[in-house]
mmCIF file of C-alpha atoms in Angstrom:
data_model
loop_
_atom_site.group_PDB
_atom_site.id
_atom_site.type_symbol
_atom_site.label_atom_id
_atom_site.label_comp_id
_atom_site.label_asym_id
_atom_site.label_seq_id
_atom_site.Cartn_x
_atom_site.Cartn_y
_atom_site.Cartn_z
ATOM 1 C CA MET A 13 -33.321 -88.651 -101.311
ATOM 2 C CA ARG A 14 -34.190 -90.806 -98.331
ATOM 3 C CA ALA A 15 -31.844 -92.818 -96.158
ATOM 4 C CA ALA A 16 -32.172 -96.580 -96.090
ATOM 5 C CA ASP A 17 -33.737 -96.528 -92.605
ATOM 6 C CA GLY A 18 -36.504 -94.154 -93.684
ATOM 7 C CA GLY A 19 -35.004 -91.014 -92.041
ATOM 8 C CA ARG A 20 -33.811 -87.916 -93.851
ATOM 9 C CA GLU A 21 -30.421 -87.982 -95.509
ATOM 10 C CA LEU A 22 -27.699 -85.541 -94.429
ATOM 11 C CA THR A 23 -26.773 -83.488 -97.473
ATOM 12 C CA GLY A 24 -24.110 -80.891 -98.153
ATOM 13 C CA ARG A 25 -26.670 -78.123 -97.698
ATOM 14 C CA HIS A 26 -27.532 -79.415 -94.229
ATOM 15 C CA VAL A 27 -23.846 -79.476 -93.227
ATOM 16 C CA LEU A 28 -23.375 -75.957 -94.636
ATOM 17 C CA ALA A 29 -26.416 -74.679 -92.689
ATOM 18 C CA ILE A 30 -25.154 -76.278 -89.461
ATOM 19 C CA LEU A 31 -21.676 -74.751 -89.888
ATOM 20 C CA VAL A 32 -23.044 -71.301 -90.735
ATOM 21 C CA ALA A 33 -25.375 -71.400 -87.700
ATOM 22 C CA PHE A 34 -22.587 -72.582 -85.379
ATOM 23 C CA PHE A 35 -20.069 -69.943 -86.443
ATOM 24 C CA SER A 36 -22.750 -67.238 -86.428
ATOM 25 C CA VAL A 37 -23.428 -67.968 -82.764
ATOM 26 C CA VAL A 38 -19.693 -67.998 -81.936
ATOM 27 C CA ILE A 39 -19.103 -64.679 -83.729
ATOM 28 C CA ALA A 40 -22.175 -63.076 -82.123
ATOM 29 C CA VAL A 41 -21.033 -64.113 -78.636
ATOM 30 C CA ASN A 42 -17.476 -62.841 -79.282
ATOM 31 C CA LEU A 43 -18.732 -59.490 -80.562
ATOM 32 C CA THR A 44 -21.071 -59.116 -77.570
ATOM 33 C CA MET A 45 -18.285 -59.923 -75.092
ATOM 34 C CA ALA A 46 -15.881 -57.528 -76.844
ATOM 35 C CA TYR A 47 -18.482 -54.738 -76.743
ATOM 36 C CA LEU A 48 -19.236 -55.295 -73.041
ATOM 37 C CA ALA A 49 -15.524 -55.390 -72.171
ATOM 38 C CA ARG A 50 -14.844 -52.188 -74.082
ATOM 39 C CA ALA A 51 -17.863 -50.388 -72.633
ATOM 40 C CA SER A 52 -17.087 -51.242 -68.993
ATOM 41 C CA TRP A 53 -13.304 -50.688 -68.818
ATOM 42 C CA THR A 54 -11.704 -47.322 -69.402
ATOM 43 C CA GLY A 55 -8.251 -48.787 -69.995
ATOM 44 C CA PHE A 56 -6.862 -46.180 -67.620
ATOM 45 C CA VAL A 57 -4.734 -47.584 -64.813
ATOM 46 C CA VAL A 58 -2.304 -44.771 -63.944
ATOM 47 C CA GLU A 59 -1.488 -41.482 -65.618
ATOM 48 C CA ASN A 60 2.252 -42.002 -65.650
ATOM 49 C CA VAL A 61 3.736 -45.468 -65.141
ATOM 50 C CA TYR A 62 7.197 -44.118 -64.293
ATOM 51 C CA VAL A 63 5.902 -41.829 -61.547
ATOM 52 C CA ALA A 64 3.661 -44.585 -60.176
ATOM 53 C CA SER A 65 6.598 -46.999 -59.937
ATOM 54 C CA ARG A 66 8.671 -44.417 -58.060
ATOM 55 C CA GLU A 67 5.811 -43.739 -55.630
ATOM 56 C CA PHE A 68 5.483 -47.454 -54.835
ATOM 57 C CA ASN A 69 8.539 -47.510 -52.544
ATOM 58 C CA ASP A 70 7.402 -44.322 -50.794
ATOM 59 C CA ARG A 71 4.002 -45.857 -50.098
ATOM 60 C CA ALA A 72 5.594 -49.065 -48.831
ATOM 61 C CA GLU A 73 7.705 -47.015 -46.388
ATOM 62 C CA GLU A 74 4.583 -45.112 -45.253
ATOM 63 C CA ASP A 75 2.820 -48.441 -44.681
ATOM 64 C CA ARG A 76 5.698 -49.699 -42.503
ATOM 65 C CA THR A 77 5.672 -46.445 -40.505
ATOM 66 C CA GLN A 78 1.894 -46.705 -39.978
ATOM 67 C CA ALA A 79 2.134 -50.371 -38.980
ATOM 68 C CA ALA A 80 4.721 -49.469 -36.326
ATOM 69 C CA LEU A 81 2.156 -47.189 -34.651
ATOM 70 C CA GLY A 82 0.025 -50.212 -33.785
ATOM 71 C CA TRP A 83 -3.197 -48.401 -34.610
ATOM 72 C CA THR A 84 -6.349 -50.282 -35.555
ATOM 73 C CA SER A 85 -9.351 -49.072 -37.446
ATOM 74 C CA GLU A 86 -13.005 -49.953 -37.725
ATOM 75 C CA LEU A 87 -14.966 -49.321 -40.901
ATOM 76 C CA ALA A 88 -18.696 -49.916 -41.178
ATOM 77 C CA ILE A 89 -21.140 -49.260 -43.984
ATOM 78 C CA ALA A 90 -24.811 -49.661 -43.197
ATOM 79 C CA ASP A 91 -28.091 -47.779 -43.547
ATOM 80 C CA GLY A 92 -26.671 -45.358 -46.117
ATOM 81 C CA LYS A 93 -23.801 -44.232 -43.874
ATOM 82 C CA ILE A 94 -20.065 -44.906 -43.686
ATOM 83 C CA THR A 95 -18.588 -44.875 -40.169
ATOM 84 C CA TYR A 96 -14.870 -44.932 -39.361
ATOM 85 C CA ARG A 97 -13.003 -45.178 -36.048
ATOM 86 C CA LEU A 98 -9.246 -45.095 -35.480
ATOM 87 C CA ARG A 99 -7.773 -46.405 -32.216
ATOM 88 C CA ASP A 100 -4.236 -46.372 -30.853
ATOM 89 C CA ARG A 101 -2.442 -49.454 -29.527
ATOM 90 C CA ARG A 102 -4.063 -48.997 -26.072
ATOM 91 C CA GLY A 103 -7.551 -48.880 -27.604
ATOM 92 C CA ALA A 104 -8.108 -45.158 -27.080
ATOM 93 C CA MET A 105 -9.774 -43.209 -29.874
ATOM 94 C CA VAL A 106 -7.254 -41.283 -32.010
ATOM 95 C CA LYS A 107 -8.184 -37.633 -32.526
ATOM 96 C CA VAL A 108 -8.648 -37.076 -36.229
ATOM 97 C CA ALA A 109 -8.982 -33.491 -37.407
ATOM 98 C CA ARG A 110 -10.537 -34.411 -40.745
ATOM 99 C CA ALA A 111 -10.808 -37.375 -43.077
ATOM 100 C CA THR A 112 -11.922 -38.198 -46.590
ATOM 101 C CA ALA A 113 -13.050 -41.484 -48.071
ATOM 102 C CA SER A 114 -12.437 -42.387 -51.719
ATOM 103 C CA LEU A 115 -15.003 -44.955 -52.809
ATOM 104 C CA ARG A 116 -13.978 -46.743 -56.004
ATOM 105 C CA ARG A 117 -15.107 -49.699 -58.078
ATOM 106 C CA PRO A 118 -12.314 -52.081 -59.129
ATOM 107 C CA ALA A 119 -13.208 -52.258 -62.823
ATOM 108 C CA THR A 120 -14.979 -49.048 -63.736
ATOM 109 C CA VAL A 121 -15.041 -45.360 -62.829
ATOM 110 C CA VAL A 122 -18.791 -44.874 -63.268
ATOM 111 C CA ASP A 123 -19.720 -45.098 -59.552
ATOM 112 C CA ASP A 124 -16.517 -43.574 -58.091
ATOM 113 C CA ARG A 125 -16.993 -40.829 -55.525
ATOM 114 C CA ASP A 126 -15.371 -39.106 -52.566
ATOM 115 C CA ALA A 127 -16.926 -38.365 -49.187
ATOM 116 C CA PHE A 128 -15.872 -35.992 -46.420
ATOM 117 C CA LEU A 129 -16.122 -37.754 -43.055
ATOM 118 C CA ALA A 130 -17.423 -35.454 -40.320
ATOM 119 C CA ARG A 131 -16.440 -35.905 -36.691
ATOM 120 C CA GLN A 132 -19.234 -37.235 -34.477
ATOM 121 C CA PRO A 133 -19.750 -36.621 -30.715
ATOM 122 C CA ASP A 134 -18.534 -40.162 -29.906
ATOM 123 C CA GLY A 135 -15.219 -39.501 -31.715
ATOM 124 C CA SER A 136 -16.045 -41.520 -34.806
ATOM 125 C CA LEU A 137 -16.145 -40.103 -38.313
ATOM 126 C CA SER A 138 -19.093 -40.582 -40.648
ATOM 127 C CA ALA A 139 -20.713 -39.457 -43.872
ATOM 128 C CA PRO A 140 -23.864 -40.337 -45.783
ATOM 129 C CA VAL A 141 -23.203 -42.537 -48.837
ATOM 130 C CA GLU A 142 -25.353 -44.308 -51.387
ATOM 131 C CA LEU A 143 -23.492 -47.346 -52.648
ATOM 132 C CA HIS A 144 -24.791 -50.107 -54.875
ATOM 133 C CA ASP A 145 -24.176 -53.711 -53.934
ATOM 134 C CA GLY A 146 -20.954 -55.242 -55.191
ATOM 135 C CA VAL A 147 -17.210 -54.876 -54.743
ATOM 136 C CA TRP A 148 -15.775 -51.527 -53.591
ATOM 137 C CA ILE A 149 -12.285 -50.276 -52.802
ATOM 138 C CA ILE A 150 -12.396 -47.738 -49.988
ATOM 139 C CA GLU A 151 -9.396 -45.600 -49.129
ATOM 140 C CA ILE A 152 -9.543 -43.366 -46.055
ATOM 141 C CA HIS A 153 -7.115 -40.470 -45.608
ATOM 142 C CA ALA A 154 -7.223 -39.262 -42.005
ATOM 143 C CA ASP A 155 -5.393 -36.207 -40.699
ATOM 144 C CA ALA A 156 -4.328 -37.584 -37.314
ATOM 145 C CA GLY A 157 -1.419 -35.246 -36.593
ATOM 146 C CA LEU A 158 1.212 -37.321 -38.415
ATOM 147 C CA ALA A 159 3.652 -36.018 -41.039
ATOM 148 C CA LYS A 160 1.430 -37.561 -43.725
ATOM 149 C CA PRO A 161 -2.253 -38.507 -43.516
ATOM 150 C CA TYR A 162 -3.011 -41.938 -42.068
ATOM 151 C CA ARG A 163 -4.038 -44.098 -45.030
ATOM 152 C CA ASP A 164 -6.367 -47.064 -44.676
ATOM 153 C CA ARG A 165 -7.328 -49.015 -47.799
ATOM 154 C CA ARG A 166 -9.863 -51.831 -47.884
ATOM 155 C CA ARG A 167 -11.700 -53.937 -50.404
ATOM 156 C CA LEU A 168 -15.283 -54.665 -49.345
ATOM 157 C CA VAL A 169 -18.261 -56.492 -50.731
ATOM 158 C CA LEU A 170 -21.600 -54.793 -50.113
ATOM 159 C CA ARG A 171 -24.782 -56.819 -49.957
ATOM 160 C CA ASN A 172 -28.124 -55.166 -49.239
ATOM 161 C CA GLY A 173 -26.330 -51.881 -48.582
ATOM 162 C CA ALA A 174 -24.035 -53.231 -45.825
ATOM 163 C CA ALA A 175 -20.447 -54.477 -45.792
ATOM 164 C CA SER A 176 -19.997 -58.205 -45.416
#
């Protein structure tokens, strides 16, 4: 059957085909997104929620104690190397016996790694690292002669292998 203006007439089969095509695309996109979400997130946040909630106040107290020291830190990632410096409130380099860096991705555990930072002649600490571009959470634990290790946590974006 032809429409009065000479074009094709919209029939029930055409409407059915349009609806089936539309919902097929919607379902395909939803299934793809669900698969990608499931494949990239482990679902693991903490091992024990109760213990983590109790440790929160302890960490907050540690943070206040560290802040009272007035220490500042410098963290650089470039040319396949992580470099860390810790200075006291006068600007003098703090002697750190040893330090480790935990390098984590915010949404996945695939690229997570730890690095031991070795003391350099200039007093800084460094280690070779190979990190892909993107967002990283870096937590440094430095043994600086305190009751508990000095903890420095940062969220960085790497572009072309360097922090920005």
